[in-house]
Short mmCIF file of N, CA, C and O in Angstrom, two decimals:
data_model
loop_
_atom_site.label_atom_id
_atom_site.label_comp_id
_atom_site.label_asym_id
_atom_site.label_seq_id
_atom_site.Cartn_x
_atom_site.Cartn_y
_atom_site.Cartn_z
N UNK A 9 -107.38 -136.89 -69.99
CA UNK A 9 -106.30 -137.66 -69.38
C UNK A 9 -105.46 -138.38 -70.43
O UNK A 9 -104.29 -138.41 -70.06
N UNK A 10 -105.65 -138.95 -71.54
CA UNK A 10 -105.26 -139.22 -72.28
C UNK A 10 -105.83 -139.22 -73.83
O UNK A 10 -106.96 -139.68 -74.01
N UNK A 11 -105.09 -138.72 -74.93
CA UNK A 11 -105.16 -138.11 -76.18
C UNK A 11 -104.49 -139.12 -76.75
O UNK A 11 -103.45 -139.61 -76.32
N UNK A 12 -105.13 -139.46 -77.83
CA UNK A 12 -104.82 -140.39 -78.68
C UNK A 12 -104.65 -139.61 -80.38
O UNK A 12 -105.44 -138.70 -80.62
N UNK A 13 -104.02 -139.86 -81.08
CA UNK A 13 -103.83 -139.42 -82.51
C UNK A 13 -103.23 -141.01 -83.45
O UNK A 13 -102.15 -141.57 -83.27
N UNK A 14 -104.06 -141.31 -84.18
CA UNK A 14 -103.81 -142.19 -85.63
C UNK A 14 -103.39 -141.80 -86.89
O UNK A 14 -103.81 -140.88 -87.60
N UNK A 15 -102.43 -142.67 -87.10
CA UNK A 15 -101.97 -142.11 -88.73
C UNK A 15 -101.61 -143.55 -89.01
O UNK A 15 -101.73 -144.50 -88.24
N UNK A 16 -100.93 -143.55 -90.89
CA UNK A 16 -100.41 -144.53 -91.13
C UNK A 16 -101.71 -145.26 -92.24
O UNK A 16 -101.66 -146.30 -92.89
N UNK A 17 -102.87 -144.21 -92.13
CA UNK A 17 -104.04 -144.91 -93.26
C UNK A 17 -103.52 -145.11 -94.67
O UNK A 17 -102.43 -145.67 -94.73
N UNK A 18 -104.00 -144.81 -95.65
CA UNK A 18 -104.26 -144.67 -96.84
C UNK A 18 -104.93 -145.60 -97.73
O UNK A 18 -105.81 -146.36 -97.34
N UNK A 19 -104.59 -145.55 -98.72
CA UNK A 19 -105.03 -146.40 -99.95
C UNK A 19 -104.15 -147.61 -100.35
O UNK A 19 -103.02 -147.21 -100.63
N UNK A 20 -104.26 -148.70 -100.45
CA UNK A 20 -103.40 -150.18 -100.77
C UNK A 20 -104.29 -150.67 -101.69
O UNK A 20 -105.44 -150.27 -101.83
N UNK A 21 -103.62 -151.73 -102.47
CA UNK A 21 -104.56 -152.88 -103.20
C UNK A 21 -104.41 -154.36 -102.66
O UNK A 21 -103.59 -155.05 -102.06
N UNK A 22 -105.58 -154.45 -103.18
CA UNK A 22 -105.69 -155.96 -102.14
C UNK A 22 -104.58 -156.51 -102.68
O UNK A 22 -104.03 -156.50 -103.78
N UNK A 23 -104.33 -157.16 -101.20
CA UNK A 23 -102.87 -158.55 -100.42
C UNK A 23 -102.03 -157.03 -100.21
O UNK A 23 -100.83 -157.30 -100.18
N UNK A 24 -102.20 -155.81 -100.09
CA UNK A 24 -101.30 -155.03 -99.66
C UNK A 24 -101.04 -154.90 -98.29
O UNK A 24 -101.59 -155.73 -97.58
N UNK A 25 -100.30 -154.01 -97.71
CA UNK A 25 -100.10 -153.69 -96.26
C UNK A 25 -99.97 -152.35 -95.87
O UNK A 25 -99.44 -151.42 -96.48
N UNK A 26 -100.58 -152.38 -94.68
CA UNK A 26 -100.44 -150.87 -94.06
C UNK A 26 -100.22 -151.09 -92.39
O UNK A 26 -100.74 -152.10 -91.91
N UNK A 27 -99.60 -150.32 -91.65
CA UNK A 27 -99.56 -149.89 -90.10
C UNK A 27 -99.95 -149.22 -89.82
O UNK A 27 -99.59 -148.23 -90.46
N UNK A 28 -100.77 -148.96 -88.97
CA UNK A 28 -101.39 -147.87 -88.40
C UNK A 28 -100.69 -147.41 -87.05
O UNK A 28 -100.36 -148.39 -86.38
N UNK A 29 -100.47 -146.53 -86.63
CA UNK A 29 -99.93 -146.21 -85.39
C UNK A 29 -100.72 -145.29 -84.56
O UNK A 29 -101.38 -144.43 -85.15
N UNK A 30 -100.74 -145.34 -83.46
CA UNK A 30 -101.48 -144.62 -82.41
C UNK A 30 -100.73 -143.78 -81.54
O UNK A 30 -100.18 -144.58 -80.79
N UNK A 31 -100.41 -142.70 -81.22
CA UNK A 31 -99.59 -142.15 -80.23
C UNK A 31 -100.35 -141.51 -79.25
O UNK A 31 -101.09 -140.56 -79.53
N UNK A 32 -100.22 -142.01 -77.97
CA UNK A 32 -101.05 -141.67 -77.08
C UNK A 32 -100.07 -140.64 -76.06
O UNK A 32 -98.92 -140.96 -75.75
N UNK A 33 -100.61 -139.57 -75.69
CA UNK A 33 -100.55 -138.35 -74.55
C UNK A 33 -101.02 -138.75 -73.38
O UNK A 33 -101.98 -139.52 -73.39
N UNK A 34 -100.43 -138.32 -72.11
CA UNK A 34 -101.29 -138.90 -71.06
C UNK A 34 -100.80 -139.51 -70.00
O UNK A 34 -100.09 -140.30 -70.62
N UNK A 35 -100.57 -139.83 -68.57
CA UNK A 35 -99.96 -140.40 -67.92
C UNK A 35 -100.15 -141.75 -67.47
O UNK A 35 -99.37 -142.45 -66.83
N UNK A 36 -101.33 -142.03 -67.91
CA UNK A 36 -102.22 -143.42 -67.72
C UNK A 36 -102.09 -144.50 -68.73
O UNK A 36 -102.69 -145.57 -68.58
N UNK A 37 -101.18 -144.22 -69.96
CA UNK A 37 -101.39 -145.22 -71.01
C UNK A 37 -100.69 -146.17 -70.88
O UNK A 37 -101.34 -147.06 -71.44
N UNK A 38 -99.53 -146.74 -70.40
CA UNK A 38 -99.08 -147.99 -69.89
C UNK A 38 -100.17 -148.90 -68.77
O UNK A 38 -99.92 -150.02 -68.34
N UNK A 39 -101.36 -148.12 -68.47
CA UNK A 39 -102.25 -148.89 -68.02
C UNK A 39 -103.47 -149.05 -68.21
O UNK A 39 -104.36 -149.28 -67.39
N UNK A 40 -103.54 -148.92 -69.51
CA UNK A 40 -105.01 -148.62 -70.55
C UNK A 40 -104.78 -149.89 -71.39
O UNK A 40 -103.76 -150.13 -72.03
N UNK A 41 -105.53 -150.42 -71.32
CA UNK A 41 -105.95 -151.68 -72.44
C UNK A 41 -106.38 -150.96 -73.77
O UNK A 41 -107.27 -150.11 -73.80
N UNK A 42 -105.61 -151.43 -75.01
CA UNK A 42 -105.17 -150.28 -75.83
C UNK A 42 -106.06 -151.11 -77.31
O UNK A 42 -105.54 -152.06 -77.90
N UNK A 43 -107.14 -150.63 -77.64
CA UNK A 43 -107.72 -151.32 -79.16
C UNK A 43 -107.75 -150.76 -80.11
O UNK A 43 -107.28 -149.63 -80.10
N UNK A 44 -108.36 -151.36 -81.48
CA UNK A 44 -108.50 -150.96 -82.30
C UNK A 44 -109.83 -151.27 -82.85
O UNK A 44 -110.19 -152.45 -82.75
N UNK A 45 -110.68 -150.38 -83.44
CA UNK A 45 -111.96 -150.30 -84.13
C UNK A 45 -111.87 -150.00 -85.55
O UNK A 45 -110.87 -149.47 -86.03
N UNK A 46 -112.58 -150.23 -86.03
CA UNK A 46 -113.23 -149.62 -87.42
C UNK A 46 -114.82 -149.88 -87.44
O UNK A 46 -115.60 -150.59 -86.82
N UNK A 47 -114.91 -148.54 -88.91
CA UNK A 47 -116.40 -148.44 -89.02
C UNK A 47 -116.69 -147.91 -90.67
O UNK A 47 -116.60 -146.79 -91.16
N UNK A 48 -116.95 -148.85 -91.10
CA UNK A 48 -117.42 -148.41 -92.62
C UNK A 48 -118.85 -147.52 -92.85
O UNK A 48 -119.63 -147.16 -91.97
N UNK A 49 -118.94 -147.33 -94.07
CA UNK A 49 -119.83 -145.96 -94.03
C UNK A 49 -121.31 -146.84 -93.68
O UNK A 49 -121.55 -147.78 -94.43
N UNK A 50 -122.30 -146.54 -92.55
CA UNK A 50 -123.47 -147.19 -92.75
C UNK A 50 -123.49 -147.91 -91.37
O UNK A 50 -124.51 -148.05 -90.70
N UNK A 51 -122.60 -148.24 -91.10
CA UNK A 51 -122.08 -150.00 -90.51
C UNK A 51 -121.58 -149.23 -89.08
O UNK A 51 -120.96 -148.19 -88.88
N UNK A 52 -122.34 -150.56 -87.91
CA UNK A 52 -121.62 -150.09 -86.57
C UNK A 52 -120.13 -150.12 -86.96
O UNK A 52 -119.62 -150.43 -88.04
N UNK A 53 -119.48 -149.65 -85.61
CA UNK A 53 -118.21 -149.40 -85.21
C UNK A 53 -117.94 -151.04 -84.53
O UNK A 53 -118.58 -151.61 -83.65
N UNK A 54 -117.07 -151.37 -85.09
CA UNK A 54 -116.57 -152.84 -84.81
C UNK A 54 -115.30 -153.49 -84.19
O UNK A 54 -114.31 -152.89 -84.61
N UNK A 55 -115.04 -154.31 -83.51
CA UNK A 55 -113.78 -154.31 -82.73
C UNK A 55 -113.23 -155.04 -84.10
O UNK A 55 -113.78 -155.44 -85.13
N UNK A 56 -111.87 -154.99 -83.63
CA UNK A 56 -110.56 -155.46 -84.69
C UNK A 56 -109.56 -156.17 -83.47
O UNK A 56 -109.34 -157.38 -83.38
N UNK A 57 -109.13 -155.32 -82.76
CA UNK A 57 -107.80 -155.95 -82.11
C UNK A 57 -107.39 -155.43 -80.42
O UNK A 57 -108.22 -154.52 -80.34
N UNK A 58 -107.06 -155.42 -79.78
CA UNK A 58 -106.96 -155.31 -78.43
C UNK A 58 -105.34 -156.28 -78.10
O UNK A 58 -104.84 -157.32 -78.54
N UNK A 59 -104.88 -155.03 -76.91
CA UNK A 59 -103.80 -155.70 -76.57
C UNK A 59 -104.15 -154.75 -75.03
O UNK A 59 -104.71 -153.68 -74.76
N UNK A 60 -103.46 -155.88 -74.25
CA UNK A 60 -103.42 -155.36 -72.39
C UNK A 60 -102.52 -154.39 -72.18
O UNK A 60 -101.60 -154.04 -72.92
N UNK A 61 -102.81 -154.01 -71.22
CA UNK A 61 -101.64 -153.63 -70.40
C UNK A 61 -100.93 -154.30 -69.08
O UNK A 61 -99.91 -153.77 -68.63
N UNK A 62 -101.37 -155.20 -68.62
CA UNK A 62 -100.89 -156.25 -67.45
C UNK A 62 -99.63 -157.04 -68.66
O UNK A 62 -98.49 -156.68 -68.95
N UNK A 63 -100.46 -158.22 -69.14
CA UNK A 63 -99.23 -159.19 -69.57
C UNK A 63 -99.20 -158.88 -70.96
O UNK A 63 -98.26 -159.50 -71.46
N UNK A 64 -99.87 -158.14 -71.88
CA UNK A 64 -99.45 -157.75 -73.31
C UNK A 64 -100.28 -158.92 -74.59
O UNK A 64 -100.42 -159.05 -75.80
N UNK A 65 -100.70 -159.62 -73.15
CA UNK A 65 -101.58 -160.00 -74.23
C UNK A 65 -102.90 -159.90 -75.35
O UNK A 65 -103.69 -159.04 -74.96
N UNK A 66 -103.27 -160.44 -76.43
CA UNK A 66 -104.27 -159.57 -77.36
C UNK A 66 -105.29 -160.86 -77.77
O UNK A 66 -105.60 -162.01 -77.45
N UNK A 67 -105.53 -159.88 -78.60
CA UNK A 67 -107.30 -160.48 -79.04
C UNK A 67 -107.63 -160.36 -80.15
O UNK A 67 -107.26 -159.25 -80.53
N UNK A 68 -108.27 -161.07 -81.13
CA UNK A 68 -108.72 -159.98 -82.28
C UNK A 68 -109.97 -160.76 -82.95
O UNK A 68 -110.19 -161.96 -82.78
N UNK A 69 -110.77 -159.89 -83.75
CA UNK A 69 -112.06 -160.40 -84.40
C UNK A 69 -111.36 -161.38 -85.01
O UNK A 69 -110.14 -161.44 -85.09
N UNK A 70 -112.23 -162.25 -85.50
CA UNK A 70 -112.32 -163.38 -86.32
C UNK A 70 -111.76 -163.16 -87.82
O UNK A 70 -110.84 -163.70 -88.42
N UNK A 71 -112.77 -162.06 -88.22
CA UNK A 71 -112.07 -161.40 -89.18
C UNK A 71 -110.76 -161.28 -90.06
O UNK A 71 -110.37 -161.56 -91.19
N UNK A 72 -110.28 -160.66 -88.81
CA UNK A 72 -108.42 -160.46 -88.97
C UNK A 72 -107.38 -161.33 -88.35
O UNK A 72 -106.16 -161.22 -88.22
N UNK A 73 -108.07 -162.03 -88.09
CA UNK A 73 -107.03 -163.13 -87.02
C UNK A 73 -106.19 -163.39 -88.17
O UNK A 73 -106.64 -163.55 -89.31
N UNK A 74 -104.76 -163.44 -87.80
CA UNK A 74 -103.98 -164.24 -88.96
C UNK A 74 -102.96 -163.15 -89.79
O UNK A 74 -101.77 -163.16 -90.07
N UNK A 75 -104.19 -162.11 -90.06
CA UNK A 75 -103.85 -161.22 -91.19
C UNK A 75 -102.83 -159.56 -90.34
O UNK A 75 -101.92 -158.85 -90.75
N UNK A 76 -103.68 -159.61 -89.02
CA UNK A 76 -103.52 -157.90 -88.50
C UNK A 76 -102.42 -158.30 -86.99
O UNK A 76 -102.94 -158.94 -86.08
N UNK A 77 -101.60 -158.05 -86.92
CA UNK A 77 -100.83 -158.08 -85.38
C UNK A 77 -101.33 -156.40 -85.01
O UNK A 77 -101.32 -155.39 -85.71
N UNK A 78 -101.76 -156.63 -83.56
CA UNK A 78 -101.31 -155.26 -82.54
C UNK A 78 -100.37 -155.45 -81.68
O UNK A 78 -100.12 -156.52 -81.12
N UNK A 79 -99.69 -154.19 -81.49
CA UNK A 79 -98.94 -153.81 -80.51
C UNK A 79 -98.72 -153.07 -79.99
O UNK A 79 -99.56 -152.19 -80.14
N UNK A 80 -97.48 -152.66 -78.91
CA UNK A 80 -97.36 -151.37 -78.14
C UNK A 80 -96.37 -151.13 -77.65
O UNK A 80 -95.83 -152.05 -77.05
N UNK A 81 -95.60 -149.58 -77.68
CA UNK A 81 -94.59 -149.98 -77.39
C UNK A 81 -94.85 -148.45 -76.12
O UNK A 81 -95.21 -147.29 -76.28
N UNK A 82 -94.54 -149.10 -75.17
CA UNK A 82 -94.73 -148.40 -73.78
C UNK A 82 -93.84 -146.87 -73.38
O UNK A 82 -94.19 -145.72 -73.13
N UNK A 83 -92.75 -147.50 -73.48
CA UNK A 83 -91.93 -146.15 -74.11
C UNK A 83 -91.68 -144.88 -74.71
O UNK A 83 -91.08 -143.84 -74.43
N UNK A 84 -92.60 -145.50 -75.92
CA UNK A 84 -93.09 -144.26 -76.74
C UNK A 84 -94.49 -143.75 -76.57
O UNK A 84 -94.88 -142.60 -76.79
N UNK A 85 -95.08 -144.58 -76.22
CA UNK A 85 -96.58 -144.15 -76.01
C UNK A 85 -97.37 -144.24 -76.99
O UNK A 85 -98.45 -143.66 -77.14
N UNK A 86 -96.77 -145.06 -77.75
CA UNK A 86 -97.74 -145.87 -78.73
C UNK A 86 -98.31 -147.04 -79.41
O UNK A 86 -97.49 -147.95 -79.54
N UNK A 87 -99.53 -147.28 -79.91
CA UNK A 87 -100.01 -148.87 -80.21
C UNK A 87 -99.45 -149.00 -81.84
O UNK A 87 -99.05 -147.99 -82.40
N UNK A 88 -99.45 -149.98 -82.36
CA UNK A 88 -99.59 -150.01 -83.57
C UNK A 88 -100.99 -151.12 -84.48
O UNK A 88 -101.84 -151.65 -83.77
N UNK A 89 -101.00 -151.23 -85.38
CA UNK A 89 -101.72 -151.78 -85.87
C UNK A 89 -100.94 -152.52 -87.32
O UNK A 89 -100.85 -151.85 -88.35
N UNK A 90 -100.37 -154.03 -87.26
CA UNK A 90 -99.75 -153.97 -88.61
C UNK A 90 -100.70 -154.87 -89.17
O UNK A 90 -101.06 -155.92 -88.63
N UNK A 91 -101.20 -154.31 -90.55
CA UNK A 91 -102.27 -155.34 -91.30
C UNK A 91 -101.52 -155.65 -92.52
O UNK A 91 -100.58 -155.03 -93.00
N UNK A 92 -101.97 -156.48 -92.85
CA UNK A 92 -101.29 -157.65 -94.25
C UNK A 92 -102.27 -158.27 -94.63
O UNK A 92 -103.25 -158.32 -93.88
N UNK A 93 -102.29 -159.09 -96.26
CA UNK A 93 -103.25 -159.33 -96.97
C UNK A 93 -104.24 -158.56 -96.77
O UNK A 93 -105.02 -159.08 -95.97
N UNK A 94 -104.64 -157.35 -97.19
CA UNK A 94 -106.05 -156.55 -96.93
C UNK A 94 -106.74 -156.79 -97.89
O UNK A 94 -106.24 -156.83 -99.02
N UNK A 95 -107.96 -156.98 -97.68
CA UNK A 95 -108.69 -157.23 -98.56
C UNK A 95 -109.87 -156.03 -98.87
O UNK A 95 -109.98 -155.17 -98.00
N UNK A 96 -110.56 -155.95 -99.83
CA UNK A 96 -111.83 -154.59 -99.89
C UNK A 96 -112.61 -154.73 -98.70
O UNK A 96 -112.76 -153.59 -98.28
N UNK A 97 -113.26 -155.66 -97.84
CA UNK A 97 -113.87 -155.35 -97.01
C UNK A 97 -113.14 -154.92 -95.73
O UNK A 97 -113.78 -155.03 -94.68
N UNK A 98 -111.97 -154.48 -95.67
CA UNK A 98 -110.91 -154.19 -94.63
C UNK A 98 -111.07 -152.60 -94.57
O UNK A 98 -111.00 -151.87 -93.58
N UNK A 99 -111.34 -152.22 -96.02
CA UNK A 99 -111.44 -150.45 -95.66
C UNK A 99 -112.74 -149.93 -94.84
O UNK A 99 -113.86 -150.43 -94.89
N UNK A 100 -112.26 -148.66 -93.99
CA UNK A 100 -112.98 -148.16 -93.37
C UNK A 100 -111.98 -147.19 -92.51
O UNK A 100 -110.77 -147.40 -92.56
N UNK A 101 -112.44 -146.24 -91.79
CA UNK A 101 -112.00 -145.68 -90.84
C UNK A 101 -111.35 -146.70 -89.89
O UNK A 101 -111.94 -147.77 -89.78
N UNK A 102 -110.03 -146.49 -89.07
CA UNK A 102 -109.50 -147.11 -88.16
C UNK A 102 -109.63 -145.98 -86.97
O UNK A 102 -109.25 -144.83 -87.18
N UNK A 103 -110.28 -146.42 -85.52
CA UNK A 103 -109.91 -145.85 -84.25
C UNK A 103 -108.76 -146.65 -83.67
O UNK A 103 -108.48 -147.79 -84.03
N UNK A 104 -108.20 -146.05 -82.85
CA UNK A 104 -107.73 -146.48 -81.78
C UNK A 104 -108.37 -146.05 -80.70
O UNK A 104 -108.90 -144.95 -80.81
N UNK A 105 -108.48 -146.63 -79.67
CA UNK A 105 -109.27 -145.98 -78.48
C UNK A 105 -108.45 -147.32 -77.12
O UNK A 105 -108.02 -148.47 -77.26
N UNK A 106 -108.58 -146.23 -75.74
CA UNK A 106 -108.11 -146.71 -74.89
C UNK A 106 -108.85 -147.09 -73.71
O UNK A 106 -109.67 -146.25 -73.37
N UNK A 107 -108.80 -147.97 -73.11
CA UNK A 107 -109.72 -148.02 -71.52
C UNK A 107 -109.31 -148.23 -70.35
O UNK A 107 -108.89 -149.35 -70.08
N UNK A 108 -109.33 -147.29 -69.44
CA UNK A 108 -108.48 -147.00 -68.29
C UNK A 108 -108.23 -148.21 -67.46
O UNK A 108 -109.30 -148.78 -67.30
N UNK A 109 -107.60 -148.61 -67.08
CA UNK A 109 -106.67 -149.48 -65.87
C UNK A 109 -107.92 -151.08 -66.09
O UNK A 109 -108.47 -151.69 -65.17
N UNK A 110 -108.01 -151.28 -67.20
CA UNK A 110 -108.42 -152.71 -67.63
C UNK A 110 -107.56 -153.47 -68.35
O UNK A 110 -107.25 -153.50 -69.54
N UNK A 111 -106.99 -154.52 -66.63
CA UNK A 111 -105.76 -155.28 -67.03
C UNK A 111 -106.33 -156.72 -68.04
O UNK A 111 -105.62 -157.70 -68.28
N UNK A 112 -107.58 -156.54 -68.46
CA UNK A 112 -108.42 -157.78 -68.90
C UNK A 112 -108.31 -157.07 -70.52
O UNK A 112 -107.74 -155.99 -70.61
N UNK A 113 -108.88 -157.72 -71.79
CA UNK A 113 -109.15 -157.44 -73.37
C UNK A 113 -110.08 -157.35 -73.95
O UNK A 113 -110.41 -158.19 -74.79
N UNK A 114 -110.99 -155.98 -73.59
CA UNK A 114 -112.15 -155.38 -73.50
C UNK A 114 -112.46 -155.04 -74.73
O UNK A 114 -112.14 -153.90 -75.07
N UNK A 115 -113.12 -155.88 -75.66
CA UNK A 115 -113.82 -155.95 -76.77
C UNK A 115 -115.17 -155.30 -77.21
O UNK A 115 -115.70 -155.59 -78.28
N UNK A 116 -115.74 -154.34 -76.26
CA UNK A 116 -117.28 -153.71 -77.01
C UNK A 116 -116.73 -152.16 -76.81
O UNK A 116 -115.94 -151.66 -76.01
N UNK A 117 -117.28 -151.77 -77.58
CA UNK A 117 -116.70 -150.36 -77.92
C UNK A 117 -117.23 -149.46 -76.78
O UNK A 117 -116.58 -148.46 -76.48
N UNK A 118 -118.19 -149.70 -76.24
CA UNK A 118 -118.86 -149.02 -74.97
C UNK A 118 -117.99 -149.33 -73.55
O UNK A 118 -118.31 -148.92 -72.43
N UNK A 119 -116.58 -150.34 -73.93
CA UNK A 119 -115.91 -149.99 -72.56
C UNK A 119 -114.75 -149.37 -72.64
O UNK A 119 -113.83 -149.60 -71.85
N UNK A 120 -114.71 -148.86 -73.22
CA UNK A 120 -113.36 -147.52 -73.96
C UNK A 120 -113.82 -146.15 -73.52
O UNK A 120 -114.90 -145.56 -73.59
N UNK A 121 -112.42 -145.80 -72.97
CA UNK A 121 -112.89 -144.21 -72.35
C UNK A 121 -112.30 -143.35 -73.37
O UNK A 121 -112.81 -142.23 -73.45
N UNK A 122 -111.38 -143.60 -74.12
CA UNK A 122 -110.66 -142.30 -74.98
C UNK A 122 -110.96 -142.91 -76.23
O UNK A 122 -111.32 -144.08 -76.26
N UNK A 123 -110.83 -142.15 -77.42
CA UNK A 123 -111.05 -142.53 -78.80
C UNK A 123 -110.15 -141.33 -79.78
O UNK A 123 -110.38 -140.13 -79.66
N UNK A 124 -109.20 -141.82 -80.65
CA UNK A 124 -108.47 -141.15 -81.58
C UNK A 124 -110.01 -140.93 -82.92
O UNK A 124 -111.10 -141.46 -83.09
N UNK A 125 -109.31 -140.00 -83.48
CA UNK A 125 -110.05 -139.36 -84.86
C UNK A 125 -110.03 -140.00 -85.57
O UNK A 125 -110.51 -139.73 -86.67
N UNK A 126 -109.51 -141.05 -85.34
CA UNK A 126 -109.93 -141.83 -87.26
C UNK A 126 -108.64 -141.96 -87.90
O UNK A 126 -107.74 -141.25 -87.45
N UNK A 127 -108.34 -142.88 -89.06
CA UNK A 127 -107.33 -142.59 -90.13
C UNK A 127 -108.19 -143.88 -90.88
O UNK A 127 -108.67 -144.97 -90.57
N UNK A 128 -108.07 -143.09 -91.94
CA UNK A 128 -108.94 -144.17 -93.61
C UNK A 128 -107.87 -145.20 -93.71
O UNK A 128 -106.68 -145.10 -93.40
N UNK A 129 -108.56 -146.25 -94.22
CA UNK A 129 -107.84 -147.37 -94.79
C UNK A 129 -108.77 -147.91 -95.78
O UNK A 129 -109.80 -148.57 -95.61
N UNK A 130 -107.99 -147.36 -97.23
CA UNK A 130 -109.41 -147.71 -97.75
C UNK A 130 -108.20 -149.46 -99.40
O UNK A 130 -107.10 -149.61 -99.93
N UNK A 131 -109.17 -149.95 -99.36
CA UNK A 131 -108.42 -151.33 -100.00
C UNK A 131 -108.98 -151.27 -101.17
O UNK A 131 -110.20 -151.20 -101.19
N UNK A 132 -108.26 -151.28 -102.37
CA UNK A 132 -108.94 -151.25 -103.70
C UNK A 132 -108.42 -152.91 -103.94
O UNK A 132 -107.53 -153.60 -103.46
N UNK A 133 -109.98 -153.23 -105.42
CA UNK A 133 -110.33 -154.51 -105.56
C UNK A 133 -108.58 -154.63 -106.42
O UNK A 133 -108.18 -155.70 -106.87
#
């Protein structure tokens, strides 16, 4: 029902910046509560950021508060992810993943029904 694809990874040095973007397929994604994960090598899969689909509002680990805005732009059918100041413990694989008609900011990775492939973000010291 809905397909997700990430890009926008690569390689930065720390205090650099990167966006990640998500383009989602699908007829349901203006009503998918739309996040973002990562998972370093070893290490669970961890929330990062969440934005609704009711009022647009978001969420984010502790972590990145400050540093990472999400967004979405409905239109196109896609989330973004803009991060700033990255630091080395910031690299890892980025998901995006979506969860069907949860107008609430569903933070454990077990309430997500779709999941994109990944894009690296990896932060040199």
């Amino acid at each position: 029902q809905v397909q997700l694809v990430e890009s926008g990874g690569g390689l930065v040095q720390t205090g650099g910046s990167l966006r990640l973007s998500c383009a989602a397929s699908g007829r349901t994604f203006s009503r998918c509560a739309m996040g973002w994960f990562r998972q370093a090598p070893g290490k669970e899969r961890e929330f990062v950021a969440v934005i609704s689909w009711r009022d647009g509002r978001t969420y984010y680990a502790d972590s990145v508060k400050g540093r990472f805005t999400i967004s979405r732009d409905n239109a196109k059918n896609t989330v973004y992810l803009q991060m700033n100041s990255l630091k080395p413990e910031d690299t890892a694989v980025y998901y995006c993943a979506a969860d069907r008609n949860n107008p609430g900011l569903p933070k454990g990775r077990n309430e997500y029904d779709y999941w994109g492939q990944g894009t690296q973000v990896t932060v040199s010291s």
